[in-house]
Amino acid sequence: MSLLEIKDLTISFGGIMALSRVNLSVTEKSIMGIIGPNGSGKTTLFNCLTGIYHPDRGDVLFQGKSIRDLSPDRIAACGIARTFQNLRLFMNMSTLDNLLLGRHLRFNKNPLYPLFRIRKEEIRHREWVEGIIDFLDLQAYRSARVSDCPYGVQKRVELGRALALEPKLLLLDEPISGLTAEEKEESAYLITEIRGRFNMTILLVEHDLRIASRLSDTMVALYYGEKLAEGTPAEVKRNPEVIRAYLGDD
Amino acid sequence: MDLIESYKEELRLVRKFWTGFWIILLLFALILLPWYGKEHWVYILTLIFIFSIGVQGQNLLIGYTGQISFGQAGFLALGAFTFGHLVRMGAPVLISLLCAGLVAALFGLLVGFPSLRLKGPYLAIATLGFGIAVYQVFVNSEILSGGRMGLTVQKLPALFGLSQVNTYYYFNLLLATLFTLVSYNLISSFLGRAFIAIRDNDISAEAMGVNLTIYKLLAFAISSFYTGIQGGLYALLLGYLEPNMFTFLETISLFVAVIVGGLASVEGSILGAAFVILVPQVFSNAKHLVPVVFGVAIILILIFEPLGLSGRWLKIRLYLRMWPFR
């Protein structure tokens, strides 16, 4: 059964067609990799899915309902969480607070709780967040300010923040770019673990073709806003059009 | 020594024994002040208490939510005149005070709406417009401002056998303590976390499910509620109101207090309030120098200590804790 259905998605900025008539269908509990050269519309696709951009034409169906015109926070409430390509963390908060903000939607927002310092909600969510801290190995950075943490840790905090939302669909925008070889392997392992442990469907944008094809069940190649190929990683990598897009004509 | 054993313990307001000790000592010193301090000092501290409420509100908006507002004089005037008129109509003081806060909060919501679209300097100009508009309305409307004679507000009677100055002192000490507690509680809850998230990165805050519309408006409403209360208390203290008390200079004072005290810090807000009240006292022979001192203070603070007095205080505390090791 497909969790996310993208139909004829089209968006243009001025004269540039960032996405034109993209059709996609993501099955539940699968990992779909999205590849493509720079400027091919991968991040734009994510921005359309999370409500940061609103597409000109086409529709996005999540669990059968259109989320096309919803605002980002409503989409998050539907169960879609994302990470950003260039980290967008709350730099002056501690790691713990960043993760707790990911739980924002699940807090009981009784106005009397903050006013009279009733902390049972905080404690309940703290316990849940500690699970993520263990899972992502962030214990040492729990109360450190995020801006003081190394890049690899920041990347993990952002992943953790998205996980804290307990989404049904997780959008990862280049989760392993800029990491060392060792961290890459670790993150790749985490991504497969996430699917198993949290039952999430994952959409993955990645430039590292070797790791992307190892992680994904299906793969989609975008090129100048158009879908070039779709299939298993092996099929997509062998597709002559994809090879031409990446390497140019001979 | 201070091993934390449960999440609950970590979320306590006062985590360490010595912090609690010093706070209680300070509170005792403040409660006993009328016995050993001069009456003049009691009055000055009353002013600081009143001012610190408004500065906390402004800090919630500027320091925590990252939204700028130059319309505080407007909220101050709204709170003060609401309070004044209600008391003249015979409403009890505490109810009038609450209404003063609520009216200011209502207008805060209205002023908050531009903040959904505008950022930085544009928002500053829009809110500045509001502050000046409120001032002009009060100047030109005799019904609202009480006309040429101003608006006399009935003062607080001397209670419990205290002198009037001391009654005011304790009343405002109580309220300032209450509002400080509320500030601490708010910022350490989901509310404060959402505010800080909006300041640090509004796009990802929204993507994490924080409704920007609701929380930005809420920040404006809470901030102007505080300012409205400050206005009401001001009216109660002075017993007399006229529009000229709420010029742009009043906005500037609040702004200076936030910057000097330290952005995103409740203790800083109180220190900043003390600064803004004490400077005119120190320069009472040269009143024209006060704005100059404010200006120079802002420049020096921004260059040498961007976290303001509270940042300096943290450093001193760290130094003392480490002493004699550096």
GROMACS .gro file of N, CA, C and O in nm, chain A residues 57-107:
model
  204
   57ARG      N    1   0.111   2.312  -0.967
   57ARG     CA    2   0.011   2.216  -1.014
   57ARG      C    3   0.041   2.080  -0.954
   57ARG      O    4   0.148   2.056  -0.901
   58GLY      N    5  -0.054   1.990  -0.967
   58GLY     CA    6  -0.032   1.857  -0.916
   58GLY      C    7  -0.083   1.844  -0.773
   58GLY      O    8  -0.135   1.939  -0.715
   59ASP      N    9  -0.066   1.728  -0.718
   59ASP     CA   10  -0.120   1.703  -0.585
   59ASP      C   11  -0.028   1.609  -0.508
   59ASP      O   12   0.046   1.531  -0.566
   60VAL      N   13  -0.029   1.622  -0.375
   60VAL     CA   14   0.046   1.532  -0.289
   60VAL      C   15  -0.054   1.465  -0.195
   60VAL      O   16  -0.123   1.533  -0.120
   61LEU      N   17  -0.064   1.333  -0.205
   61LEU     CA   18  -0.155   1.260  -0.118
   61LEU      C   19  -0.075   1.183  -0.015
   61LEU      O   20   0.014   1.106  -0.049
   62PHE      N   21  -0.107   1.209   0.113
   62PHE     CA   22  -0.042   1.135   0.221
   62PHE      C   23  -0.150   1.056   0.292
   62PHE      O   24  -0.246   1.113   0.343
   63GLN      N   25  -0.136   0.925   0.291
   63GLN     CA   26  -0.239   0.836   0.346
   63GLN      C   27  -0.375   0.867   0.285
   63GLN      O   28  -0.476   0.869   0.353
   64GLY      N   29  -0.373   0.895   0.153
   64GLY     CA   30  -0.499   0.917   0.083
   64GLY      C   31  -0.554   1.058   0.093
   64GLY      O   32  -0.650   1.093   0.026
   65LYS      N   33  -0.493   1.144   0.178
   65LYS     CA   34  -0.546   1.280   0.192
   65LYS      C   35  -0.448   1.380   0.132
   65LYS      O   36  -0.327   1.363   0.143
   66SER      N   37  -0.501   1.484   0.073
   66SER     CA   38  -0.415   1.584   0.010
   66SER      C   39  -0.351   1.673   0.116
   66SER      O   40  -0.419   1.724   0.204
   67ILE      N   41  -0.220   1.688   0.109
   67ILE     CA   42  -0.152   1.777   0.204
   67ILE      C   43  -0.092   1.895   0.130
   67ILE      O   44  -0.012   1.969   0.184
   68ARG      N   45  -0.133   1.913   0.006
   68ARG     CA   46  -0.075   2.012  -0.082
   68ARG      C   47  -0.081   2.154  -0.027
   68ARG      O   48   0.015   2.230  -0.034
   69ASP      N   49  -0.195   2.191   0.030
   69ASP     CA   50  -0.212   2.331   0.071
   69ASP      C   51  -0.195   2.352   0.222
   69ASP      O   52  -0.226   2.458   0.273
   70LEU      N   53  -0.148   2.250   0.291
   70LEU     CA   54  -0.133   2.264   0.436
   70LEU      C   55  -0.005   2.340   0.469
   70LEU      O   56   0.089   2.341   0.390
   71SER      N   57  -0.002   2.403   0.586
   71SER     CA   58   0.119   2.473   0.631
   71SER      C   59   0.216   2.369   0.689
   71SER      O   60   0.174   2.259   0.728
   72PRO      N   61   0.344   2.404   0.698
   72PRO     CA   62   0.442   2.306   0.746
   72PRO      C   63   0.407   2.240   0.879
   72PRO      O   64   0.427   2.119   0.896
   73ASP      N   65   0.352   2.320   0.974
   73ASP     CA   66   0.324   2.259   1.104
   73ASP      C   67   0.209   2.160   1.095
   73ASP      O   68   0.207   2.059   1.165
   74ARG      N   69   0.111   2.188   1.008
   74ARG     CA   70   0.001   2.092   0.992
   74ARG      C   71   0.052   1.963   0.928
   74ARG      O   72   0.009   1.854   0.964
   75ILE      N   73   0.144   1.978   0.833
   75ILE     CA   74   0.199   1.860   0.768
   75ILE      C   75   0.278   1.777   0.868
   75ILE      O   76   0.269   1.654   0.871
   76ALA      N   77   0.353   1.846   0.954
   76ALA     CA   78   0.426   1.774   1.059
   76ALA      C   79   0.328   1.698   1.148
   76ALA      O   80   0.354   1.585   1.188
   77ALA      N   81   0.213   1.761   1.176
   77ALA     CA   82   0.114   1.695   1.261
   77ALA      C   83   0.054   1.573   1.191
   77ALA      O   84   0.010   1.479   1.257
   78CYS      N   85   0.052   1.574   1.056
   78CYS     CA   86   0.003   1.457   0.983
   78CYS      C   87   0.098   1.339   0.997
   78CYS      O   88   0.059   1.225   0.976
   79GLY      N   89   0.225   1.368   1.026
   79GLY     CA   90   0.320   1.259   1.043
   79GLY      C   91   0.432   1.258   0.940
   79GLY      O   92   0.479   1.152   0.900
   80ILE      N   93   0.475   1.374   0.897
   80ILE     CA   94   0.591   1.382   0.808
   80ILE      C   95   0.698   1.466   0.878
   80ILE      O   96   0.672   1.579   0.917
   81ALA      N   97   0.815   1.411   0.895
   81ALA     CA   98   0.924   1.487   0.955
   81ALA      C   99   1.040   1.489   0.857
   81ALA      O  100   1.051   1.401   0.772
   82ARG      N  101   1.124   1.589   0.868
   82ARG     CA  102   1.235   1.598   0.774
   82ARG      C  103   1.362   1.646   0.843
   82ARG      O  104   1.359   1.702   0.952
   83THR      N  105   1.474   1.622   0.778
   83THR     CA  106   1.598   1.688   0.817
   83THR      C  107   1.635   1.780   0.701
   83THR      O  108   1.579   1.770   0.593
   84PHE      N  109   1.727   1.871   0.728
   84PHE     CA  110   1.763   1.969   0.627
   84PHE      C  111   1.904   1.943   0.574
   84PHE      O  112   1.988   1.888   0.645
   85GLN      N  113   1.923   1.987   0.451
   85GLN     CA  114   2.053   1.964   0.387
   85GLN      C  115   2.164   2.040   0.460
   85GLN      O  116   2.264   1.983   0.498
   86ASN      N  117   2.140   2.172   0.477
   86ASN     CA  118   2.233   2.251   0.559
   86ASN      C  119   2.167   2.265   0.694
   86ASN      O  120   2.070   2.335   0.706
   87LEU      N  121   2.224   2.199   0.792
   87LEU     CA  122   2.161   2.188   0.923
   87LEU      C  123   2.077   2.308   0.962
   87LEU      O  124   2.120   2.422   0.949
   88ARG      N  125   1.959   2.283   1.007
   88ARG     CA  126   1.874   2.389   1.061
   88ARG      C  127   1.837   2.353   1.203
   88ARG      O  128   1.723   2.323   1.234
   89LEU      N  129   1.937   2.355   1.288
   89LEU     CA  130   1.913   2.322   1.428
   89LEU      C  131   1.886   2.450   1.506
   89LEU      O  132   1.909   2.560   1.456
   90PHE      N  133   1.839   2.434   1.630
   90PHE     CA  134   1.822   2.549   1.718
   90PHE      C  135   1.953   2.563   1.793
   90PHE      O  136   1.977   2.502   1.896
   91MET      N  137   2.042   2.645   1.734
   91MET     CA  138   2.182   2.643   1.771
   91MET      C  139   2.209   2.682   1.917
   91MET      O  140   2.308   2.641   1.975
   92ASN      N  141   2.121   2.764   1.976
   92ASN     CA  142   2.148   2.807   2.113
   92ASN      C  143   2.081   2.719   2.217
   92ASN      O  144   2.085   2.749   2.336
   93MET      N  145   2.018   2.613   2.172
   93MET     CA  146   1.956   2.521   2.269
   93MET      C  147   2.049   2.402   2.290
   93MET      O  148   2.134   2.373   2.208
   94SER      N  149   2.025   2.332   2.401
   94SER     CA  150   2.103   2.211   2.425
   94SER      C  151   2.049   2.100   2.335
   94SER      O  152   1.941   2.111   2.277
   95THR      N  153   2.128   1.995   2.322
   95THR     CA  154   2.086   1.880   2.244
   95THR      C  155   1.951   1.828   2.295
   95THR      O  156   1.860   1.799   2.217
   96LEU      N  157   1.940   1.822   2.426
   96LEU     CA  158   1.818   1.772   2.488
   96LEU      C  159   1.697   1.856   2.448
   96LEU      O  160   1.592   1.802   2.410
   97ASP      N  161   1.713   1.989   2.453
   97ASP     CA  162   1.601   2.076   2.419
   97ASP      C  163   1.564   2.064   2.272
   97ASP      O  164   1.448   2.072   2.235
   98ASN      N  165   1.666   2.047   2.187
   98ASN     CA  166   1.638   2.027   2.046
   98ASN      C  167   1.551   1.905   2.025
   98ASN      O  168   1.454   1.907   1.949
   99LEU      N  169   1.587   1.796   2.094
   99LEU     CA  170   1.509   1.674   2.079
   99LEU      C  171   1.370   1.691   2.139
   99LEU      O  172   1.272   1.644   2.083
  100LEU      N  173   1.364   1.762   2.253
  100LEU     CA  174   1.233   1.782   2.316
  100LEU      C  175   1.143   1.868   2.228
  100LEU      O  176   1.021   1.850   2.226
  101LEU      N  177   1.202   1.961   2.154
  101LEU     CA  178   1.118   2.040   2.064
  101LEU      C  179   1.057   1.952   1.957
  101LEU      O  180   0.946   1.975   1.910
  102GLY      N  181   1.131   1.847   1.919
  102GLY     CA  182   1.074   1.752   1.824
  102GLY      C  183   0.948   1.686   1.879
  102GLY      O  184   0.863   1.642   1.803
  103ARG      N  185   0.936   1.680   2.011
  103ARG     CA  186   0.817   1.621   2.074
  103ARG      C  187   0.705   1.722   2.089
  103ARG      O  188   0.600   1.689   2.145
  104HIS      N  189   0.728   1.846   2.042
  104HIS     CA  190   0.634   1.955   2.066
  104HIS      C  191   0.489   1.916   2.039
  104HIS      O  192   0.400   1.944   2.118
  105LEU      N  193   0.467   1.848   1.927
  105LEU     CA  194   0.329   1.814   1.889
  105LEU      C  195   0.264   1.719   1.986
  105LEU      O  196   0.142   1.711   1.995
  106ARG      N  197   0.344   1.644   2.059
  106ARG     CA  198   0.287   1.542   2.147
  106ARG      C  199   0.273   1.589   2.290
  106ARG      O  200   0.229   1.514   2.376
  107PHE      N  201   0.314   1.714   2.317
  107PHE     CA  202   0.297   1.767   2.451
  107PHE      C  203   0.150   1.796   2.478
  107PHE      O  204   0.077   1.838   2.389
   0.00000   0.00000   0.00000
